[in-house]
Amino acid sequence: MGSSKRAFALRSRAWFDNPDNPGMTALYLERYLNFGLTLDELRNSGKPIIGIAQTGSDLSPCNRHHVELASRVRDGIRDAGGIPMEFPVHPIQETGKRPTAALDRNLTYLGLVEVLYGYPLDGVVLTTGCDKTTPAMLMGAATVDLPSIVLSGGPMLNGYYGGGLAGSGTVVWFARQELAAGRIDYDEFLDMVASSAPSPGHCNTMGTALSMNAMAEALGMSLPGCAAIPAPYRERAQMAYATGRRIVDMVHEDLRPSQIMTRAAFENAIVAASALGASTNCPPHVNAIARHMGVDLPIEDWDSIGYEIPLLVNLMPAGEYLGEEFHRAGGVQAVLAQLLAAGKLHGDVRTVSGKTMAQDLAPAKIKDERVIKTYASPMLHQSGFAVLSGNLFDAAVMKTSVISAAFRERYLQNPNDPDAFEGRAIVFEGPEDYHERINDPSLAMDADCILFIRGTGPVGYPGAAEVVNMLPPDELVKQGITLLPCVGDGRQSGTSGSPSILNASPEAAVGGGLALLKTGDRVRIDLAKRRADMLISDDELAARRAAWKPPELEHQTPWQELQRAKVGQLSSGACLDFAVKYQRISITKGIPRDNH
């Protein structure tokens, strides 16, 4: 129920200049004056009120520099004739939050929706960086549908160790192998991993952070070139200023997310993700944004639209370079321009620039073909996500751009059974069980085993943990076998080069097929047919199903209990399913009721 039937040129006028209700207008105005704003600014200027959704804090180190960047955003807003109002966002730090930052994405989304809808804001700058800050911000913007624009924080500078590049996240998985093989000790392990974080910013590999900020640019929700600028570069502060200026014009133009994040824009994002070698976390996050935008985007679209797209970006973990080189080579715009020229993008979609994607991309070009390849001469000719199904799950995702030559030779090049392999299942009940038993000699693991982990999805963990990329037993690592096929109902860091099968839906905790698997079962993975099956009889499968009982889940916090009760599966975005029906609420629900 709205508080007034009056039509306001700016939404914030319903708070600050409503002659139909002078008592409430006075009440709203007086408290916003107490830190120095004037009646003239808020009431008579006609200036839009622009929110700055601040994701930076000491608890969110990958986004912390947004605290400083906000001053340039404010400058841009003021110079364009707006009034900035910065507000805090619930922190999400991938490497800091237990049990997993995925638990907080939906919580942050809910908080942002309440701020954007319930406060006197005409538009908002969404500050993003660490993995889940980007989808949480875009989910909230989609739901409320105020004019919104993304300001990415940018990747860290290059890290170095022993004379070579140390990519954030990616170096962790390499160091883990070195430690397991006995080639480094604990202190060396810590030094090696720490070397990858030399400056402010998020992951400098094509992990989930850079991938999702690239998705924001591919969706048209950030200014051209925004995603890849390294955090300490002067261009990052310049982009903050330009973003602040642009959001004011967007308010005057009434340019909203619903006009930008269309079905065609989401198709562009899928194509871009494949060409970038983007994170396996992109499908659930992008699908979640699409659901809140009211766009139908089944998980199978990631395969049908993006699988045949070539890999154009030579960035860790699928390549050899890091974020600084990616930016200098032309960044996301250079990649999108190649895709547009090849006829793989919808160039007529609108972006926050006020132009079409094709217009935005007109000046873009590749500046270093070692880092960004042409469409005609890619790193790989097929690099998209394969979406599998079978009696183990209805849907799971495999990132094909990180299938190494050694993995392909060992598992996918049997001339009698191409692109398929079978193995003995080794099943772990979560990461604690994995760490406790991975070196158990009684499991008799060899190169023909497939590692499974369950109880790690949105309900089971809770929040879906990044634990599927499991290292083989130390003895196998010492023999040079550093990867075994891994399958799970959790997620995997986008910085990992493991070609795992993950995001399995439905998860084991809600009765998905993984719940019925036993150690010792034979499993067949057939990429050509997109199948993943335990090789047991229908009768045995039915008997296991009849005997299965849901696990008893322990909630550690109220939010864990609430999220578990309402969250969906990774294949459909792991959204709070009840929340998806709330769409474009700034339009459909009007102005909220008065508070006194």
Tab-separated table of N, CA, C and O in Angstrom, residues 440-533:
chain	number	residue	atom	x	y	z
A	440	ASP	N	43.569	-42.612	3.942
A	440	ASP	CA	43.293	-43.908	4.559
A	440	ASP	C	43.683	-45.024	3.586
A	440	ASP	O	43.073	-45.164	2.512
A	441	PRO	N	44.692	-45.841	3.921
A	441	PRO	CA	45.144	-46.881	2.987
A	441	PRO	C	44.079	-47.942	2.700
A	441	PRO	O	44.129	-48.598	1.651
A	442	SER	N	43.120	-48.101	3.603
A	442	SER	CA	42.097	-49.122	3.377
A	442	SER	C	41.193	-48.789	2.189
A	442	SER	O	40.526	-49.662	1.644
A	443	LEU	N	41.171	-47.524	1.775
A	443	LEU	CA	40.371	-47.146	0.601
A	443	LEU	C	41.029	-47.595	-0.695
A	443	LEU	O	40.371	-47.633	-1.740
A	444	ALA	N	42.309	-47.900	-0.639
A	444	ALA	CA	43.047	-48.444	-1.792
A	444	ALA	C	42.808	-47.623	-3.056
A	444	ALA	O	42.500	-48.151	-4.125
A	445	MET	N	42.976	-46.324	-2.946
A	445	MET	CA	42.689	-45.455	-4.093
A	445	MET	C	43.777	-45.538	-5.144
A	445	MET	O	44.971	-45.638	-4.835
A	446	ASP	N	43.333	-45.497	-6.399
A	446	ASP	CA	44.238	-45.445	-7.535
A	446	ASP	C	43.700	-44.453	-8.550
A	446	ASP	O	42.714	-43.755	-8.293
A	447	ALA	N	44.344	-44.390	-9.698
A	447	ALA	CA	43.978	-43.386	-10.702
A	447	ALA	C	42.617	-43.635	-11.323
A	447	ALA	O	42.097	-42.764	-12.039
A	448	ASP	N	42.015	-44.790	-11.078
A	448	ASP	CA	40.703	-45.089	-11.638
A	448	ASP	C	39.564	-44.781	-10.673
A	448	ASP	O	38.412	-45.132	-10.940
A	449	CYS	N	39.878	-44.132	-9.575
A	449	CYS	CA	38.843	-43.774	-8.609
A	449	CYS	C	38.262	-42.390	-8.938
A	449	CYS	O	38.919	-41.541	-9.530
A	450	ILE	N	37.012	-42.196	-8.544
A	450	ILE	CA	36.331	-40.911	-8.679
A	450	ILE	C	35.953	-40.448	-7.276
A	450	ILE	O	35.299	-41.180	-6.526
A	451	LEU	N	36.371	-39.240	-6.902
A	451	LEU	CA	36.102	-38.711	-5.574
A	451	LEU	C	34.756	-37.995	-5.550
A	451	LEU	O	34.493	-37.131	-6.391
A	452	PHE	N	33.926	-38.354	-4.581
A	452	PHE	CA	32.621	-37.714	-4.409
A	452	PHE	C	32.567	-37.052	-3.037
A	452	PHE	O	33.086	-37.596	-2.053
A	453	ILE	N	31.925	-35.903	-2.985
A	453	ILE	CA	31.682	-35.247	-1.703
A	453	ILE	C	30.244	-34.770	-1.677
A	453	ILE	O	29.737	-34.226	-2.659
A	454	ARG	N	29.551	-35.019	-0.573
A	454	ARG	CA	28.137	-34.661	-0.466
A	454	ARG	C	27.859	-34.038	0.900
A	454	ARG	O	28.713	-34.006	1.768
A	455	GLY	N	26.630	-33.531	1.023
A	455	GLY	CA	26.306	-32.788	2.234
A	455	GLY	C	26.903	-31.400	2.216
A	455	GLY	O	27.087	-30.781	3.267
A	456	THR	N	27.193	-30.897	1.013
A	456	THR	CA	27.884	-29.606	0.889
A	456	THR	C	27.108	-28.603	0.042
A	456	THR	O	27.669	-27.620	-0.439
A	457	GLY	N	25.803	-28.847	-0.145
A	457	GLY	CA	24.979	-27.963	-0.960
A	457	GLY	C	24.336	-26.850	-0.158
A	457	GLY	O	24.641	-26.647	1.026
A	458	PRO	N	23.405	-26.120	-0.762
A	458	PRO	CA	22.774	-24.973	-0.096
A	458	PRO	C	22.075	-25.341	1.206
A	458	PRO	O	22.093	-24.559	2.157
A	459	VAL	N	21.457	-26.504	1.263
A	459	VAL	CA	20.786	-26.949	2.481
A	459	VAL	C	21.758	-27.702	3.385
A	459	VAL	O	21.835	-27.457	4.590
A	460	GLY	N	22.519	-28.593	2.820
A	460	GLY	CA	23.325	-29.507	3.624
A	460	GLY	C	24.454	-28.859	4.378
A	460	GLY	O	24.776	-29.265	5.503
A	461	TYR	N	25.105	-27.817	3.791
A	461	TYR	CA	26.334	-27.341	4.440
A	461	TYR	C	26.107	-26.470	5.671
A	461	TYR	O	26.812	-26.722	6.675
A	462	PRO	N	25.368	-25.394	5.713
A	462	PRO	CA	24.496	-24.820	4.689
A	462	PRO	C	25.207	-23.740	3.875
A	462	PRO	O	26.216	-23.193	4.304
A	463	GLY	N	24.623	-23.464	2.691
A	463	GLY	CA	25.123	-22.365	1.869
A	463	GLY	C	25.903	-22.790	0.652
A	463	GLY	O	26.239	-21.957	-0.171
A	464	ALA	N	26.236	-24.063	0.503
A	464	ALA	CA	27.012	-24.585	-0.632
A	464	ALA	C	28.477	-24.172	-0.517
A	464	ALA	O	28.855	-23.042	-0.799
A	465	ALA	N	29.305	-25.113	-0.086
A	465	ALA	CA	30.717	-24.834	0.189
A	465	ALA	C	31.593	-25.105	-1.027
A	465	ALA	O	31.297	-25.975	-1.849
A	466	GLU	N	32.712	-24.383	-1.115
A	466	GLU	CA	33.673	-24.559	-2.216
A	466	GLU	C	34.669	-25.659	-1.855
A	466	GLU	O	35.832	-25.399	-1.527
A	467	VAL	N	34.220	-26.899	-1.926
A	467	VAL	CA	35.037	-28.005	-1.436
A	467	VAL	C	35.139	-29.170	-2.416
A	467	VAL	O	35.726	-30.206	-2.084
A	468	VAL	N	34.603	-29.010	-3.628
A	468	VAL	CA	34.550	-30.166	-4.536
A	468	VAL	C	35.921	-30.475	-5.142
A	468	VAL	O	36.213	-31.626	-5.468
A	469	ASN	N	36.786	-29.486	-5.298
A	469	ASN	CA	38.102	-29.737	-5.899
A	469	ASN	C	39.027	-30.394	-4.873
A	469	ASN	O	39.835	-29.752	-4.218
A	470	MET	N	38.903	-31.707	-4.760
A	470	MET	CA	39.630	-32.471	-3.748
A	470	MET	C	40.956	-32.985	-4.299
A	470	MET	O	41.020	-33.534	-5.398
A	471	LEU	N	42.012	-32.811	-3.508
A	471	LEU	CA	43.326	-33.320	-3.869
A	471	LEU	C	43.347	-34.833	-3.677
A	471	LEU	O	42.777	-35.345	-2.704
A	472	PRO	N	43.987	-35.583	-4.572
A	472	PRO	CA	44.119	-37.032	-4.369
A	472	PRO	C	44.945	-37.346	-3.123
A	472	PRO	O	45.570	-36.456	-2.530
A	473	PRO	N	44.999	-38.615	-2.730
A	473	PRO	CA	45.851	-38.994	-1.589
A	473	PRO	C	47.312	-38.609	-1.836
A	473	PRO	O	47.773	-38.558	-2.978
A	474	ASP	N	48.028	-38.349	-0.743
A	474	ASP	CA	49.417	-37.920	-0.858
A	474	ASP	C	50.254	-38.885	-1.699
A	474	ASP	O	51.116	-38.467	-2.472
A	475	GLU	N	50.009	-40.188	-1.551
A	475	GLU	CA	50.800	-41.180	-2.281
A	475	GLU	C	50.626	-41.038	-3.788
A	475	GLU	O	51.582	-41.204	-4.551
A	476	LEU	N	49.403	-40.734	-4.214
A	476	LEU	CA	49.183	-40.532	-5.647
A	476	LEU	C	49.829	-39.234	-6.110
A	476	LEU	O	50.388	-39.165	-7.214
A	477	VAL	N	49.754	-38.183	-5.287
A	477	VAL	CA	50.382	-36.915	-5.646
A	477	VAL	C	51.884	-37.107	-5.828
A	477	VAL	O	52.492	-36.561	-6.766
A	478	LYS	N	52.504	-37.868	-4.943
A	478	LYS	CA	53.942	-38.128	-5.047
A	478	LYS	C	54.290	-38.895	-6.312
A	478	LYS	O	55.417	-38.804	-6.815
A	479	GLN	N	53.312	-39.642	-6.845
A	479	GLN	CA	53.510	-40.366	-8.105
A	479	GLN	C	53.233	-39.493	-9.323
A	479	GLN	O	53.352	-39.942	-10.459
A	480	GLY	N	52.824	-38.245	-9.081
A	480	GLY	CA	52.540	-37.338	-10.185
A	480	GLY	C	51.089	-37.278	-10.594
A	480	GLY	O	50.733	-36.586	-11.557
A	481	ILE	N	50.205	-37.988	-9.861
A	481	ILE	CA	48.773	-37.952	-10.158
A	481	ILE	C	48.160	-36.879	-9.270
A	481	ILE	O	47.814	-37.108	-8.114
A	482	THR	N	48.066	-35.664	-9.802
A	482	THR	CA	47.635	-34.518	-9.002
A	482	THR	C	46.148	-34.222	-9.143
A	482	THR	O	45.626	-33.350	-8.452
A	483	LEU	N	45.460	-34.926	-10.041
A	483	LEU	CA	44.029	-34.724	-10.220
A	483	LEU	C	43.319	-36.060	-10.380
A	483	LEU	O	43.763	-36.915	-11.161
A	484	LEU	N	42.272	-36.239	-9.628
A	484	LEU	CA	41.319	-37.308	-9.871
A	484	LEU	C	39.981	-36.654	-10.216
A	484	LEU	O	39.716	-35.517	-9.797
A	485	PRO	N	39.127	-37.324	-10.967
A	485	PRO	CA	37.795	-36.762	-11.208
A	485	PRO	C	37.079	-36.538	-9.880
A	485	PRO	O	37.083	-37.403	-8.996
A	486	CYS	N	36.476	-35.359	-9.738
A	486	CYS	CA	35.771	-34.990	-8.517
A	486	CYS	C	34.330	-34.614	-8.850
A	486	CYS	O	34.068	-33.936	-9.846
A	487	VAL	N	33.404	-35.051	-7.986
A	487	VAL	CA	31.980	-34.781	-8.186
A	487	VAL	C	31.396	-34.395	-6.834
A	487	VAL	O	31.753	-34.986	-5.804
A	488	GLY	N	30.501	-33.397	-6.819
A	488	GLY	CA	29.901	-33.038	-5.543
A	488	GLY	C	28.693	-32.143	-5.680
A	488	GLY	O	28.423	-31.578	-6.742
A	489	ASP	N	27.960	-32.019	-4.565
A	489	ASP	CA	26.784	-31.149	-4.544
A	489	ASP	C	27.112	-29.769	-3.991
A	489	ASP	O	26.227	-28.941	-3.809
A	490	GLY	N	28.397	-29.523	-3.747
A	490	GLY	CA	28.847	-28.196	-3.380
A	490	GLY	C	29.421	-27.475	-4.582
A	490	GLY	O	29.207	-27.860	-5.734
A	491	ARG	N	30.176	-26.422	-4.287
A	491	ARG	CA	30.755	-25.607	-5.332
A	491	ARG	C	32.270	-25.783	-5.344
A	491	ARG	O	32.813	-26.586	-4.604
A	492	GLN	N	32.920	-25.020	-6.195
A	492	GLN	CA	34.367	-25.047	-6.311
A	492	GLN	C	34.849	-23.632	-6.564
A	492	GLN	O	34.199	-22.877	-7.283
A	493	SER	N	35.964	-23.272	-5.988
A	493	SER	CA	36.517	-21.952	-6.242
A	493	SER	C	36.735	-21.752	-7.729
A	493	SER	O	37.252	-22.643	-8.423
A	494	GLY	N	36.375	-20.569	-8.222
A	494	GLY	CA	36.623	-20.260	-9.618
A	494	GLY	C	38.092	-20.171	-9.950
A	494	GLY	O	38.476	-20.172	-11.119
A	495	THR	N	38.942	-20.091	-8.925
A	495	THR	CA	40.379	-20.033	-9.155
A	495	THR	C	40.990	-21.418	-9.346
A	495	THR	O	42.172	-21.533	-9.653
A	496	SER	N	40.203	-22.458	-9.172
A	496	SER	CA	40.713	-23.817	-9.285
A	496	SER	C	40.704	-24.290	-10.728
A	496	SER	O	39.751	-24.056	-11.466
A	497	GLY	N	41.762	-24.996	-11.105
A	497	GLY	CA	41.842	-25.548	-12.448
A	497	GLY	C	41.346	-26.974	-12.542
A	497	GLY	O	41.565	-27.641	-13.557
A	498	SER	N	40.662	-27.452	-11.536
A	498	SER	CA	40.152	-28.821	-11.551
A	498	SER	C	38.867	-28.903	-12.372
A	498	SER	O	37.923	-28.142	-12.131
A	499	PRO	N	38.791	-29.823	-13.351
A	499	PRO	CA	37.569	-29.973	-14.145
A	499	PRO	C	36.524	-30.819	-13.422
A	499	PRO	O	36.077	-31.863	-13.917
A	500	SER	N	36.134	-30.366	-12.259
A	500	SER	CA	35.197	-31.119	-11.432
A	500	SER	C	33.776	-31.036	-11.994
A	500	SER	O	33.434	-30.119	-12.739
A	501	ILE	N	32.958	-31.987	-11.579
A	501	ILE	CA	31.522	-31.957	-11.854
A	501	ILE	C	30.859	-31.532	-10.550
A	501	ILE	O	30.931	-32.237	-9.545
A	502	LEU	N	30.243	-30.353	-10.552
A	502	LEU	CA	29.828	-29.772	-9.276
A	502	LEU	C	28.485	-29.068	-9.398
A	502	LEU	O	27.826	-29.134	-10.428
A	503	ASN	N	28.080	-28.421	-8.302
A	503	ASN	CA	26.755	-27.785	-8.224
A	503	ASN	C	25.647	-28.807	-8.453
A	503	ASN	O	24.570	-28.463	-8.971
A	504	ALA	N	25.884	-30.063	-8.103
A	504	ALA	CA	24.924	-31.135	-8.370
A	504	ALA	C	23.586	-30.853	-7.696
A	504	ALA	O	23.531	-30.587	-6.494
A	505	SER	N	22.532	-30.898	-8.489
A	505	SER	CA	21.181	-30.582	-8.016
A	505	SER	C	20.207	-31.670	-8.483
A	505	SER	O	20.256	-32.066	-9.631
A	506	PRO	N	19.313	-32.136	-7.595
A	506	PRO	CA	19.210	-31.775	-6.183
A	506	PRO	C	20.343	-32.381	-5.361
A	506	PRO	O	20.875	-33.434	-5.692
A	507	GLU	N	20.687	-31.691	-4.299
A	507	GLU	CA	21.784	-32.109	-3.434
A	507	GLU	C	21.391	-33.307	-2.577
A	507	GLU	O	20.211	-33.661	-2.445
A	508	ALA	N	22.388	-33.909	-1.967
A	508	ALA	CA	22.150	-35.108	-1.166
A	508	ALA	C	21.234	-34.845	0.016
A	508	ALA	O	20.405	-35.686	0.371
A	509	ALA	N	21.348	-33.672	0.635
A	509	ALA	CA	20.579	-33.378	1.851
A	509	ALA	C	19.078	-33.367	1.615
A	509	ALA	O	18.297	-33.540	2.558
A	510	VAL	N	18.659	-33.160	0.357
A	510	VAL	CA	17.221	-33.151	0.055
A	510	VAL	C	16.818	-34.390	-0.734
A	510	VAL	O	15.709	-34.451	-1.278
A	511	GLY	N	17.713	-35.377	-0.795
A	511	GLY	CA	17.355	-36.644	-1.421
A	511	GLY	C	17.800	-36.817	-2.844
A	511	GLY	O	17.311	-37.707	-3.547
A	512	GLY	N	18.733	-35.992	-3.318
A	512	GLY	CA	19.269	-36.176	-4.656
A	512	GLY	C	20.015	-37.496	-4.782
A	512	GLY	O	20.343	-38.148	-3.783
A	513	GLY	N	20.295	-37.884	-6.024
A	513	GLY	CA	20.914	-39.179	-6.267
A	513	GLY	C	22.228	-39.399	-5.553
A	513	GLY	O	22.569	-40.536	-5.207
A	514	LEU	N	22.984	-38.329	-5.309
A	514	LEU	CA	24.254	-38.478	-4.592
A	514	LEU	C	24.052	-39.079	-3.204
A	514	LEU	O	24.951	-39.729	-2.667
A	515	ALA	N	22.878	-38.874	-2.627
A	515	ALA	CA	22.599	-39.407	-1.293
A	515	ALA	C	22.578	-40.932	-1.290
A	515	ALA	O	22.754	-41.565	-0.236
A	516	LEU	N	22.370	-41.541	-2.445
A	516	LEU	CA	22.208	-42.998	-2.544
A	516	LEU	C	23.493	-43.706	-2.937
A	516	LEU	O	23.560	-44.934	-2.908
A	517	LEU	N	24.516	-42.933	-3.306
A	517	LEU	CA	25.779	-43.513	-3.758
A	517	LEU	C	26.551	-44.117	-2.590
A	517	LEU	O	26.531	-43.590	-1.476
A	518	LYS	N	27.266	-45.210	-2.849
A	518	LYS	CA	28.093	-45.856	-1.838
A	518	LYS	C	29.517	-46.000	-2.345
A	518	LYS	O	29.752	-46.200	-3.547
A	519	THR	N	30.476	-45.903	-1.421
A	519	THR	CA	31.865	-46.167	-1.781
A	519	THR	C	31.975	-47.571	-2.365
A	519	THR	O	31.438	-48.537	-1.809
A	520	GLY	N	32.647	-47.665	-3.482
A	520	GLY	CA	32.796	-48.940	-4.178
A	520	GLY	C	31.895	-49.086	-5.388
A	520	GLY	O	32.157	-49.936	-6.251
A	521	ASP	N	30.840	-48.286	-5.470
A	521	ASP	CA	29.975	-48.322	-6.648
A	521	ASP	C	30.770	-47.936	-7.893
A	521	ASP	O	31.656	-47.073	-7.849
A	522	ARG	N	30.427	-48.567	-9.011
A	522	ARG	CA	30.973	-48.129	-10.289
A	522	ARG	C	30.143	-46.960	-10.813
A	522	ARG	O	28.917	-46.965	-10.726
A	523	VAL	N	30.828	-45.966	-11.338
A	523	VAL	CA	30.158	-44.773	-11.858
A	523	VAL	C	30.650	-44.526	-13.282
A	523	VAL	O	31.845	-44.682	-13.573
A	524	ARG	N	29.728	-44.105	-14.131
A	524	ARG	CA	30.088	-43.789	-15.512
A	524	ARG	C	29.799	-42.314	-15.788
A	524	ARG	O	28.695	-41.811	-15.516
A	525	ILE	N	30.803	-41.626	-16.309
A	525	ILE	CA	30.668	-40.236	-16.738
A	525	ILE	C	30.824	-40.202	-18.257
A	525	ILE	O	31.859	-40.623	-18.786
A	526	ASP	N	29.810	-39.731	-18.957
A	526	ASP	CA	29.824	-39.693	-20.418
A	526	ASP	C	29.565	-38.252	-20.860
A	526	ASP	O	28.419	-37.786	-20.889
A	527	LEU	N	30.660	-37.544	-21.180
A	527	LEU	CA	30.512	-36.141	-21.559
A	527	LEU	C	29.802	-35.993	-22.895
A	527	LEU	O	29.070	-35.022	-23.109
A	528	ALA	N	30.015	-36.917	-23.805
A	528	ALA	CA	29.370	-36.830	-25.110
A	528	ALA	C	27.856	-36.879	-24.977
A	528	ALA	O	27.128	-36.170	-25.670
A	529	LYS	N	27.378	-37.724	-24.071
A	529	LYS	CA	25.935	-37.862	-23.855
A	529	LYS	C	25.439	-36.996	-22.704
A	529	LYS	O	24.239	-37.007	-22.409
A	530	ARG	N	26.357	-36.269	-22.031
A	530	ARG	CA	26.023	-35.427	-20.883
A	530	ARG	C	25.347	-36.240	-19.776
A	530	ARG	O	24.381	-35.816	-19.167
A	531	ARG	N	25.929	-37.416	-19.488
A	531	ARG	CA	25.341	-38.311	-18.497
A	531	ARG	C	26.331	-38.561	-17.368
A	531	ARG	O	27.550	-38.575	-17.552
A	532	ALA	N	25.772	-38.783	-16.155
A	532	ALA	CA	26.547	-39.180	-14.985
A	532	ALA	C	25.689	-40.163	-14.193
A	532	ALA	O	24.657	-39.764	-13.636
A	533	ASP	N	26.101	-41.420	-14.140
A	533	ASP	CA	25.243	-42.458	-13.555
A	533	ASP	C	26.039	-43.418	-12.690
A	533	ASP	O	27.170	-43.792	-13.024
